[in-house]
PDB file of C-alpha atoms and ligand atoms in Angstrom:
ATOM      1  CA  MET A 903     209.064 121.023  79.354  1.00  0.00           C
ATOM      2  CA  THR A 904     206.859 120.760  76.342  1.00  0.00           C
ATOM      3  CA  LYS A 905     207.008 117.297  74.945  1.00  0.00           C
ATOM      4  CA  PHE A 906     204.934 114.435  76.302  1.00  0.00           C
ATOM      5  CA  VAL A 907     203.611 110.990  75.079  1.00  0.00           C
ATOM      6  CA  ASP A 908     200.760 109.188  76.790  1.00  0.00           C
ATOM      7  CA  LEU A 909     201.550 105.503  77.492  1.00  0.00           C
ATOM      8  CA  THR A 910     197.924 104.189  77.669  1.00  0.00           C
ATOM      9  CA  PRO A 911     194.766 105.808  77.143  1.00  0.00           C
ATOM     10  CA  THR A 912     194.355 106.302  80.816  1.00  0.00           C
ATOM     11  CA  LEU A 913     197.404 105.771  82.687  1.00  0.00           C
ATOM     12  CA  GLY A 914     201.000 107.122  82.322  1.00  0.00           C
ATOM     13  CA  THR A 915     202.788 109.972  80.413  1.00  0.00           C
ATOM     14  CA  GLU A 916     206.418 110.021  79.331  1.00  0.00           C
ATOM     15  CA  ILE A 917     208.022 113.592  79.614  1.00  0.00           C
ATOM     16  CA  LEU A 918     210.451 113.652  76.607  1.00  0.00           C
ATOM     17  CA  ASP A 919     212.422 116.798  77.377  1.00  0.00           C
ATOM     18  CA  LEU A 920     213.210 117.098  81.087  1.00  0.00           C
ATOM     19  CA  ASP A 921     216.476 116.512  82.791  1.00  0.00           C
ATOM     20  CA  LEU A 922     215.929 116.259  86.321  1.00  0.00           C
ATOM     21  CA  ALA A 923     219.514 116.813  87.190  1.00  0.00           C
ATOM     22  CA  ASP A 924     218.992 120.533  85.950  1.00  0.00           C
ATOM     23  CA  ASP A 925     217.007 123.032  87.857  1.00  0.00           C
ATOM     24  CA  LEU A 926     213.359 122.483  88.156  1.00  0.00           C
ATOM     25  CA  ASP A 927     211.381 125.801  88.251  1.00  0.00           C
ATOM     26  CA  ASP A 928     208.221 126.142  90.108  1.00  0.00           C
ATOM     27  CA  ALA A 929     206.054 126.286  87.026  1.00  0.00           C
ATOM     28  CA  THR A 930     207.358 122.915  85.905  1.00  0.00           C
ATOM     29  CA  ALA A 931     207.213 121.455  89.269  1.00  0.00           C
ATOM     30  CA  ALA A 932     203.420 122.393  89.473  1.00  0.00           C
ATOM     31  CA  THR A 933     202.815 121.077  85.879  1.00  0.00           C
ATOM     32  CA  LEU A 934     204.354 117.832  86.876  1.00  0.00           C
ATOM     33  CA  GLN A 935     202.219 117.620  90.069  1.00  0.00           C
ATOM     34  CA  ARG A 936     199.010 118.290  87.903  1.00  0.00           C
ATOM     35  CA  LEU A 937     200.175 115.909  85.358  1.00  0.00           C
ATOM     36  CA  LEU A 938     200.729 113.151  87.870  1.00  0.00           C
ATOM     37  CA  GLY A 939     197.375 113.580  89.355  1.00  0.00           C
ATOM     38  CA  LEU A 940     195.723 113.430  86.022  1.00  0.00           C
ATOM     39  CA  ARG A 941     197.749 110.602  84.620  1.00  0.00           C
ATOM     40  CA  GLY A 942     198.910 108.577  87.536  1.00  0.00           C
ATOM     41  CA  LEU A 943     202.353 107.933  86.295  1.00  0.00           C
ATOM     42  CA  LEU A 944     205.231 109.937  84.809  1.00  0.00           C
ATOM     43  CA  VAL A 945     208.236 108.557  83.152  1.00  0.00           C
ATOM     44  CA  PHE A 946     211.460 110.274  82.522  1.00  0.00           C
ATOM     45  CA  ARG A 947     214.069 108.288  80.484  1.00  0.00           C
ATOM     46  CA  ASP A 948     217.820 108.548  80.553  1.00  0.00           C
ATOM     47  CA  GLN A 949     218.300 110.307  83.811  1.00  0.00           C
ATOM     48  CA  ALA A 950     221.967 109.515  84.065  1.00  0.00           C
ATOM     49  CA  LYS A 951     223.153 112.698  85.842  1.00  0.00           C
ATOM     50  CA  LEU A 952     220.818 112.410  88.631  1.00  0.00           C
ATOM     51  CA  THR A 953     222.601 111.798  91.895  1.00  0.00           C
ATOM     52  CA  PRO A 954     221.025 110.263  95.091  1.00  0.00           C
ATOM     53  CA  GLU A 955     221.231 113.769  96.574  1.00  0.00           C
ATOM     54  CA  ARG A 956     219.323 115.407  93.667  1.00  0.00           C
ATOM     55  CA  HIS A 957     216.922 112.422  93.597  1.00  0.00           C
ATOM     56  CA  VAL A 958     215.981 113.451  97.257  1.00  0.00           C
ATOM     57  CA  GLU A 959     215.944 117.195  96.479  1.00  0.00           C
ATOM     58  CA  ILE A 960     213.510 116.831  93.524  1.00  0.00           C
ATOM     59  CA  SER A 961     211.320 114.381  95.489  1.00  0.00           C
ATOM     60  CA  ARG A 962     211.014 117.050  98.225  1.00  0.00           C
ATOM     61  CA  ARG A 963     209.539 119.383  95.730  1.00  0.00           C
ATOM     62  CA  PHE A 964     206.419 117.156  95.935  1.00  0.00           C
ATOM     63  CA  GLY A 965     206.240 116.873  99.580  1.00  0.00           C
ATOM     64  CA  GLY A 966     207.973 115.569 102.931  1.00  0.00           C
ATOM     65  CA  LEU A 967     209.571 112.293 102.487  1.00  0.00           C
ATOM     66  CA  GLU A 968     208.988 109.129 104.243  1.00  0.00           C
ATOM     67  CA  VAL A 969     211.791 107.140 105.831  1.00  0.00           C
ATOM     68  CA  HIS A 970     211.167 103.398 105.477  1.00  0.00           C
ATOM     69  CA  VAL A 971     210.491 101.489 108.541  1.00  0.00           C
ATOM     70  CA  GLN A 972     213.155  98.853 107.540  1.00  0.00           C
ATOM     71  CA  LYS A 973     216.440 100.851 108.365  1.00  0.00           C
ATOM     72  CA  ARG A 974     218.670  98.303 107.082  1.00  0.00           C
ATOM     73  CA  TYR A 975     217.550  98.849 103.596  1.00  0.00           C
ATOM     74  CA  HIS A 976     218.394 102.797 103.801  1.00  0.00           C
ATOM     75  CA  HIS A 977     220.848 104.516 101.491  1.00  0.00           C
ATOM     76  CA  GLN A 978     223.792 105.063 103.760  1.00  0.00           C
ATOM     77  CA  ALA A 979     224.103 108.731 103.060  1.00  0.00           C
ATOM     78  CA  HIS A 980     220.317 109.527 102.328  1.00  0.00           C
ATOM     79  CA  PRO A 981     217.902 107.663 104.636  1.00  0.00           C
ATOM     80  CA  GLU A 982     215.028 108.989 102.714  1.00  0.00           C
ATOM     81  CA  ILE A 983     216.137 106.531  99.873  1.00  0.00           C
ATOM     82  CA  LEU A 984     215.073 102.962 100.016  1.00  0.00           C
ATOM     83  CA  ILE A 985     217.341 100.551  98.348  1.00  0.00           C
ATOM     84  CA  VAL A 986     215.449  97.883  96.253  1.00  0.00           C
ATOM     85  CA  SER A 987     217.905  95.443  95.234  1.00  0.00           C
ATOM     86  CA  ASN A 988     218.352  91.551  94.915  1.00  0.00           C
ATOM     87  CA  VAL A 989     222.311  92.128  95.286  1.00  0.00           C
ATOM     88  CA  VAL A 990     224.020  90.339  97.966  1.00  0.00           C
ATOM     89  CA  GLU A 991     227.422  91.724  98.951  1.00  0.00           C
ATOM     90  CA  ASN A 992     229.693  90.071 101.842  1.00  0.00           C
ATOM     91  CA  GLY A 993     226.777  87.712 102.409  1.00  0.00           C
ATOM     92  CA  ALA A 994     224.254  90.382 103.157  1.00  0.00           C
ATOM     93  CA  PRO A 995     221.492  92.004 100.961  1.00  0.00           C
ATOM     94  CA  ILE A 996     222.160  95.346  99.933  1.00  0.00           C
ATOM     95  CA  GLY A 997     218.643  96.317  99.624  1.00  0.00           C
ATOM     96  CA  LEU A 998     214.981  94.979 100.105  1.00  0.00           C
ATOM     97  CA  ALA A 999     215.110  92.055  97.595  1.00  0.00           C
ATOM     98  CA  ASP A1000     211.338  91.073  97.520  1.00  0.00           C
ATOM     99  CA  ALA A1001     209.962  94.610  97.333  1.00  0.00           C
ATOM    100  CA  GLY A1002     206.675  94.677  95.802  1.00  0.00           C
ATOM    101  CA  LYS A1003     206.293  91.467  94.510  1.00  0.00           C
ATOM    102  CA  TYR A1004     202.500  91.676  95.183  1.00  0.00           C
ATOM    103  CA  TRP A1005     200.291  94.111  94.024  1.00  0.00           C
ATOM    104  CA  HIS A1006     200.194  97.032  96.289  1.00  0.00           C
ATOM    105  CA  SER A1007     200.095 101.028  96.735  1.00  0.00           C
ATOM    106  CA  ASP A1008     203.095 102.054  98.737  1.00  0.00           C
ATOM    107  CA  LEU A1009     202.592 102.603 102.551  1.00  0.00           C
ATOM    108  CA  SER A1010     198.935 102.046 102.260  1.00  0.00           C
ATOM    109  CA  TYR A1011     199.446 100.689 105.681  1.00  0.00           C
ATOM    110  CA  LEU A1012     200.182 104.111 107.129  1.00  0.00           C
ATOM    111  CA  ALA A1013     197.391 106.385 108.489  1.00  0.00           C
ATOM    112  CA  GLU A1014     198.620 108.974 105.807  1.00  0.00           C
ATOM    113  CA  PRO A1015     199.709 106.738 102.934  1.00  0.00           C
ATOM    114  CA  SER A1016     202.152 107.925 100.413  1.00  0.00           C
ATOM    115  CA  LEU A1017     201.260 110.557  97.745  1.00  0.00           C
ATOM    116  CA  GLY A1018     203.784 109.049  95.197  1.00  0.00           C
ATOM    117  CA  SER A1019     207.148 107.293  94.827  1.00  0.00           C
ATOM    118  CA  LEU A1020     210.094 108.132  92.503  1.00  0.00           C
ATOM    119  CA  LEU A1021     212.081 105.011  91.424  1.00  0.00           C
ATOM    120  CA  HIS A1022     215.376 105.471  89.731  1.00  0.00           C
ATOM    121  CA  ALA A1023     217.185 102.666  87.894  1.00  0.00           C
ATOM    122  CA  GLN A1024     220.787 102.020  89.103  1.00  0.00           C
ATOM    123  CA  GLU A1025     221.459  98.600  87.747  1.00  0.00           C
ATOM    124  CA  LEU A1026     219.188  96.563  85.585  1.00  0.00           C
ATOM    125  CA  PRO A1027     219.162  92.811  84.560  1.00  0.00           C
ATOM    126  CA  THR A1028     221.035  92.044  81.162  1.00  0.00           C
ATOM    127  CA  ASP A1029     218.295  89.906  80.020  1.00  0.00           C
ATOM    128  CA  GLY A1030     215.501  92.424  79.764  1.00  0.00           C
ATOM    129  CA  SER A1031     213.508  90.998  82.821  1.00  0.00           C
ATOM    130  CA  GLY A1032     212.594  92.912  85.975  1.00  0.00           C
ATOM    131  CA  ASP A1033     209.685  95.047  84.575  1.00  0.00           C
ATOM    132  CA  THR A1034     207.229  96.806  86.766  1.00  0.00           C
ATOM    133  CA  LEU A1035     203.422  96.561  86.207  1.00  0.00           C
ATOM    134  CA  PHE A1036     201.031  99.431  87.091  1.00  0.00           C
ATOM    135  CA  ALA A1037     197.361  99.308  87.455  1.00  0.00           C
ATOM    136  CA  ASP A1038     195.144 102.384  87.190  1.00  0.00           C
ATOM    137  CA  THR A1039     192.606 102.065  90.043  1.00  0.00           C
ATOM    138  CA  ARG A1040     190.443 105.087  88.742  1.00  0.00           C
ATOM    139  CA  ALA A1041     189.945 103.228  85.678  1.00  0.00           C
ATOM    140  CA  SER A1042     188.857  99.926  87.271  1.00  0.00           C
ATOM    141  CA  TYR A1043     186.546 101.712  89.764  1.00  0.00           C
ATOM    142  CA  ASP A1044     184.926 103.514  86.867  1.00  0.00           C
ATOM    143  CA  ALA A1045     184.461 100.083  85.121  1.00  0.00           C
ATOM    144  CA  LEU A1046     182.478  98.597  88.105  1.00  0.00           C
ATOM    145  CA  ASP A1047     178.749  97.937  87.682  1.00  0.00           C
ATOM    146  CA  ALA A1048     176.545 100.254  89.426  1.00  0.00           C
ATOM    147  CA  ALA A1049     175.367  97.479  91.910  1.00  0.00           C
ATOM    148  CA  THR A1050     178.956  96.980  92.968  1.00  0.00           C
ATOM    149  CA  LYS A1051     179.787 100.617  93.247  1.00  0.00           C
ATOM    150  CA  ARG A1052     176.580 100.916  95.646  1.00  0.00           C
ATOM    151  CA  ARG A1053     177.868  98.124  97.726  1.00  0.00           C
ATOM    152  CA  LEU A1054     181.358  99.897  98.298  1.00  0.00           C
ATOM    153  CA  VAL A1055     179.716 103.097  99.522  1.00  0.00           C
ATOM    154  CA  GLY A1056     180.713 103.610 103.192  1.00  0.00           C
ATOM    155  CA  LEU A1057     182.975 100.511 103.574  1.00  0.00           C
ATOM    156  CA  SER A1058     186.379 100.628 105.065  1.00  0.00           C
ATOM    157  CA  ALA A1059     189.257  98.128 104.856  1.00  0.00           C
ATOM    158  CA  GLU A1060     192.130  97.319 107.260  1.00  0.00           C
ATOM    159  CA  HIS A1061     195.712  97.736 105.830  1.00  0.00           C
ATOM    160  CA  SER A1062     198.614  95.935 107.803  1.00  0.00           C
ATOM    161  CA  TYR A1063     202.455  96.152 107.172  1.00  0.00           C
ATOM    162  CA  VAL A1064     203.077  93.368 109.805  1.00  0.00           C
ATOM    163  CA  ALA A1065     200.476  90.942 108.196  1.00  0.00           C
ATOM    164  CA  ARG A1066     202.390  91.307 104.869  1.00  0.00           C
ATOM    165  CA  ASN A1067     205.862  91.373 106.551  1.00  0.00           C
ATOM    166  CA  ASN A1068     205.174  88.140 108.428  1.00  0.00           C
ATOM    167  CA  ALA A1069     203.961  86.502 105.299  1.00  0.00           C
ATOM    168  CA  GLN A1070     207.262  87.499 103.430  1.00  0.00           C
ATOM    169  CA  ALA A1071     209.274  86.565 106.333  1.00  0.00           C
ATOM    170  CA  ALA A1072     207.961  82.962 106.352  1.00  0.00           C
ATOM    171  CA  VAL A1073     210.018  82.554 103.087  1.00  0.00           C
ATOM    172  CA  ASN A1074     212.702  85.163 103.811  1.00  0.00           C
ATOM    173  CA  PRO A1075     214.227  85.301 107.110  1.00  0.00           C
ATOM    174  CA  ASP A1076     215.981  88.631 106.193  1.00  0.00           C
ATOM    175  CA  ARG A1077     212.559  90.070 106.245  1.00  0.00           C
ATOM    176  CA  ARG A1078     211.967  89.436 110.129  1.00  0.00           C
ATOM    177  CA  ILE A1079     211.302  92.626 112.264  1.00  0.00           C
ATOM    178  CA  ASP A1080     211.284  93.092 115.935  1.00  0.00           C
ATOM    179  CA  GLU A1081     208.373  93.904 118.086  1.00  0.00           C
ATOM    180  CA  SER A1082     209.518  97.634 118.328  1.00  0.00           C
ATOM    181  CA  THR A1083     209.651  98.172 114.665  1.00  0.00           C
ATOM    182  CA  ALA A1084     206.368  96.279 114.190  1.00  0.00           C
ATOM    183  CA  ALA A1085     204.883  98.487 116.804  1.00  0.00           C
ATOM    184  CA  LYS A1086     205.533 101.690 114.597  1.00  0.00           C
ATOM    185  CA  VAL A1087     203.128 100.384 111.963  1.00  0.00           C
ATOM    186  CA  PRO A1088     199.936  99.154 113.662  1.00  0.00           C
ATOM    187  CA  PRO A1089     197.044  98.426 111.200  1.00  0.00           C
ATOM    188  CA  VAL A1090     195.023 101.298 109.948  1.00  0.00           C
ATOM    189  CA  LEU A1091     191.728 101.572 108.291  1.00  0.00           C
ATOM    190  CA  HIS A1092     190.970 103.407 104.994  1.00  0.00           C
ATOM    191  CA  PRO A1093     187.965 103.856 102.626  1.00  0.00           C
ATOM    192  CA  VAL A1094     187.615 101.175 100.157  1.00  0.00           C
ATOM    193  CA  VAL A1095     187.108 103.905  97.530  1.00  0.00           C
ATOM    194  CA  ARG A1096     188.953 107.129  97.768  1.00  0.00           C
ATOM    195  CA  ALA A1097     188.674 110.620  96.287  1.00  0.00           C
ATOM    196  CA  HIS A1098     191.910 111.840  94.613  1.00  0.00           C
ATOM    197  CA  PRO A1099     192.766 115.215  96.659  1.00  0.00           C
ATOM    198  CA  LEU A1100     193.467 117.055  93.451  1.00  0.00           C
ATOM    199  CA  THR A1101     191.299 115.709  90.823  1.00  0.00           C
ATOM    200  CA  LYS A1102     188.395 114.470  92.900  1.00  0.00           C
ATOM    201  CA  ARG A1103     188.195 111.340  90.910  1.00  0.00           C
ATOM    202  CA  PRO A1104     187.437 107.963  92.683  1.00  0.00           C
ATOM    203  CA  ALA A1105     189.805 105.214  92.864  1.00  0.00           C
ATOM    204  CA  LEU A1106     189.660 101.882  94.388  1.00  0.00           C
ATOM    205  CA  PHE A1107     192.022 101.762  97.582  1.00  0.00           C
ATOM    206  CA  VAL A1108     192.492  98.080  98.391  1.00  0.00           C
ATOM    207  CA  ASN A1109     195.506  95.939  97.403  1.00  0.00           C
ATOM    208  CA  GLU A1110     196.482  92.228  97.831  1.00  0.00           C
ATOM    209  CA  GLY A1111     199.827  93.536  99.503  1.00  0.00           C
ATOM    210  CA  PHE A1112     198.541  95.222 102.596  1.00  0.00           C
ATOM    211  CA  THR A1113     194.860  94.999 102.639  1.00  0.00           C
ATOM    212  CA  THR A1114     193.608  92.292 105.043  1.00  0.00           C
ATOM    213  CA  ARG A1115     189.849  92.740 105.281  1.00  0.00           C
ATOM    214  CA  ILE A1116     186.885  95.002 104.866  1.00  0.00           C
ATOM    215  CA  VAL A1117     185.858  95.758 108.449  1.00  0.00           C
ATOM    216  CA  ASP A1118     182.162  96.231 107.950  1.00  0.00           C
ATOM    217  CA  LEU A1119     181.617  92.751 106.438  1.00  0.00           C
ATOM    218  CA  PRO A1120     181.482  89.381 107.797  1.00  0.00           C
ATOM    219  CA  ASP A1121     184.967  87.529 107.198  1.00  0.00           C
ATOM    220  CA  ALA A1122     183.844  85.220 104.191  1.00  0.00           C
ATOM    221  CA  GLU A1123     181.963  88.176 102.572  1.00  0.00           C
ATOM    222  CA  SER A1124     184.880  90.481 103.198  1.00  0.00           C
ATOM    223  CA  ARG A1125     187.386  87.847 101.540  1.00  0.00           C
ATOM    224  CA  ALA A1126     185.144  87.179  98.502  1.00  0.00           C
ATOM    225  CA  LEU A1127     184.672  90.762  97.794  1.00  0.00           C
ATOM    226  CA  LEU A1128     188.472  91.810  98.230  1.00  0.00           C
ATOM    227  CA  ASP A1129     189.344  88.665  96.052  1.00  0.00           C
ATOM    228  CA  ARG A1130     186.779  89.990  93.493  1.00  0.00           C
ATOM    229  CA  LEU A1131     188.200  93.482  93.572  1.00  0.00           C
ATOM    230  CA  PHE A1132     191.793  92.513  93.321  1.00  0.00           C
ATOM    231  CA  ALA A1133     191.132  90.226  90.306  1.00  0.00           C
ATOM    232  CA  HIS A1134     189.009  92.873  88.714  1.00  0.00           C
ATOM    233  CA  SER A1135     191.468  95.806  89.230  1.00  0.00           C
ATOM    234  CA  ILE A1136     194.387  93.733  87.435  1.00  0.00           C
ATOM    235  CA  GLU A1137     192.670  93.042  84.250  1.00  0.00           C
ATOM    236  CA  PRO A1138     195.020  93.852  81.405  1.00  0.00           C
ATOM    237  CA  ARG A1139     192.716  96.719  80.121  1.00  0.00           C
ATOM    238  CA  PHE A1140     193.842  98.712  83.333  1.00  0.00           C
ATOM    239  CA  LEU A1141     197.603  97.904  83.109  1.00  0.00           C
ATOM    240  CA  TYR A1142     200.783  99.713  81.905  1.00  0.00           C
ATOM    241  CA  ARG A1143     203.977  97.536  81.993  1.00  0.00           C
ATOM    242  CA  HIS A1144     207.101  99.594  82.459  1.00  0.00           C
ATOM    243  CA  GLN A1145     210.160  98.025  80.625  1.00  0.00           C
ATOM    244  CA  TRP A1146     213.171  99.529  82.424  1.00  0.00           C
ATOM    245  CA  ARG A1147     215.907 101.227  80.462  1.00  0.00           C
ATOM    246  CA  ALA A1148     219.218 102.491  81.801  1.00  0.00           C
ATOM    247  CA  HIS A1149     218.695 105.537  84.215  1.00  0.00           C
ATOM    248  CA  ASP A1150     214.928 105.720  83.928  1.00  0.00           C
ATOM    249  CA  LEU A1151     213.043 107.333  86.710  1.00  0.00           C
ATOM    250  CA  VAL A1152     209.540 106.586  87.157  1.00  0.00           C
ATOM    251  CA  PHE A1153     207.110 108.552  89.450  1.00  0.00           C
ATOM    252  CA  TRP A1154     203.769 107.053  90.261  1.00  0.00           C
ATOM    253  CA  ASP A1155     200.849 108.415  92.315  1.00  0.00           C
ATOM    254  CA  ASN A1156     200.035 105.862  94.875  1.00  0.00           C
ATOM    255  CA  ARG A1157     196.504 107.567  95.337  1.00  0.00           C
ATOM    256  CA  SER A1158     195.381 106.281  92.074  1.00  0.00           C
ATOM    257  CA  THR A1159     197.599 103.288  91.167  1.00  0.00           C
ATOM    258  CA  MET A1160     198.965  99.991  92.382  1.00  0.00           C
ATOM    259  CA  HIS A1161     202.155  98.242  91.190  1.00  0.00           C
ATOM    260  CA  LEU A1162     203.840  94.979  91.182  1.00  0.00           C
ATOM    261  CA  ALA A1163     207.699  94.059  90.613  1.00  0.00           C
ATOM    262  CA  THR A1164     207.739  91.098  88.193  1.00  0.00           C
ATOM    263  CA  GLY A1165     211.132  90.000  89.436  1.00  0.00           C
ATOM    264  CA  CYS A1166     213.970  88.696  87.772  1.00  0.00           C
ATOM    265  CA  PRO A1167     216.271  85.449  87.744  1.00  0.00           C
ATOM    266  CA  ALA A1168     218.493  85.200  90.802  1.00  0.00           C
ATOM    267  CA  ASN A1169     221.805  85.468  88.611  1.00  0.00           C
ATOM    268  CA  GLU A1170     220.730  88.948  87.339  1.00  0.00           C
ATOM    269  CA  ARG A1171     221.547  91.959  89.249  1.00  0.00           C
ATOM    270  CA  ARG A1172     218.641  94.849  89.742  1.00  0.00           C
ATOM    271  CA  THR A1173     219.093  97.775  92.077  1.00  0.00           C
ATOM    272  CA  LEU A1174     216.730 100.808  92.030  1.00  0.00           C
ATOM    273  CA  PHE A1175     216.597 103.761  94.536  1.00  0.00           C
ATOM    274  CA  ARG A1176     213.193 104.693  95.763  1.00  0.00           C
ATOM    275  CA  THR A1177     211.997 107.887  97.612  1.00  0.00           C
ATOM    276  CA  THR A1178     208.435 108.058  98.970  1.00  0.00           C
ATOM    277  CA  VAL A1179     206.449 111.232  99.243  1.00  0.00           C
ATOM    278  CA  ARG A1180     204.389 111.520 102.284  1.00  0.00           C
ATOM    279  CA  GLY A1181     200.554 111.878 101.467  1.00  0.00           C
ATOM    280  CA  ASP A1182     197.309 112.882 103.253  1.00  0.00           C
ATOM    281  CA  ARG A1183     194.625 110.727 105.156  1.00  0.00           C
ATOM    282  CA  PRO A1184     192.435 109.182 102.384  1.00  0.00           C
ATOM    283  CA  ILE A1185     188.910 110.933 101.865  1.00  0.00           C
ATOM    284  CA  ALA A1186     186.068 108.456 101.229  1.00  0.00           C
ATOM    285  CA  TYR A1187     184.389 109.054  97.840  1.00  0.00           C
ATOM    286  CA  VAL A1188     180.702 109.489  97.871  1.00  0.00           C
ATOM    287  CA  PRO A1189     179.287 108.938  94.554  1.00  0.00           C
ATOM    288  CA  ALA A1190     176.165 110.847  93.173  1.00  0.00           C
ATOM    289  CA  ALA A1191     172.843 109.220  93.364  1.00  0.00           C
ATOM    290  CA  ALA A1192     172.639 108.929  89.529  1.00  0.00           C
ATOM    291  CA  GLU A1193     176.100 107.116  89.292  1.00  0.00           C
ATOM    292  CA  ILE A1194     175.035 103.987  91.336  1.00  0.00           C
ATOM    293  CA  ALA A1195     171.164 104.036  90.418  1.00  0.00           C
ATOM    294  CA  ALA A1196     170.006 100.541  89.860  1.00  0.00           C
TER     295      ALA A1196
HETATM  296  C1  LIG B 416     208.435  99.011  94.817  1.00  0.00           C
HETATM  297  O1  LIG B 416     207.343  98.203  94.812  1.00  0.00           O
HETATM  298  O2  LIG B 416     208.495  99.958  95.279  1.00  0.00           O
HETATM  299  C2  LIG B 416     209.503  98.467  93.728  1.00  0.00           C
HETATM  300  C3  LIG B 416     208.987  98.232  92.423  1.00  0.00           C
HETATM  301  C4  LIG B 416     210.230  97.434  91.546  1.00  0.00           C
HETATM  302  O3  LIG B 416     210.936  97.007  92.043  1.00  0.00           O
HETATM  303  O4  LIG B 416     209.860  97.309  90.356  1.00  0.00           O
END
């Protein structure tokens, strides 16, 4: 693996000469892990030979795999694969149709949120729609003024799957979950700014999908600060737009990016398979005094 091209100055690298269906030696896997930490997102085009079994195998090279809390959207032979799809067969959706139509970092609602996700295109809209947007949450943190960085020191935010799912279920009854499923994903607290375990770089770790409030602030102040951080972190200067091509695989780092599925018209079919690699408990970033000096 020798050929790469960067996708934006800070976010994303396309790997030009790697077929993930072939053997992945340890040195290449280690390079990919480092690159992911540095660039936040890796794109592999034309992975036509990658079977679901191999997708799972490759993903395991980066850590244990999560099995999504909503069992009905699992791949039948490989429960580690979450089917993301708007396709309905025999009156039932074959996958999670409204996955990610809001900015989020996968599984930020777990005590140990995901390290990264590998999404492999199976069937794409014929009209060119269905892009995924990615936001670089390191670049958005870096761009904050010193006063805001000072304000964020020591703050923690609540992340909740149930709050998000209830909002989705209000418009899509397929999303309803029972109490025992909800009990598996209680709300959790994470630092608002986390340090990346490999690079030690700070990244904002709040997202409109799952973050409900900053627990150290009164409600109105928490809402205002979250809204400001959400709006700031999706400014165009921090974004990469992935326009899917047949058999693309995108591997993103959930510790330093957020993403949003832009959707496609209902008459278009869009199906992707996602594996989600387990991560660590986020560690709060503590800035050096000079970084936040007035
Ligand atoms: C996801 O959020 O995992 C799905 C993204 C997409 O469908 O583009």
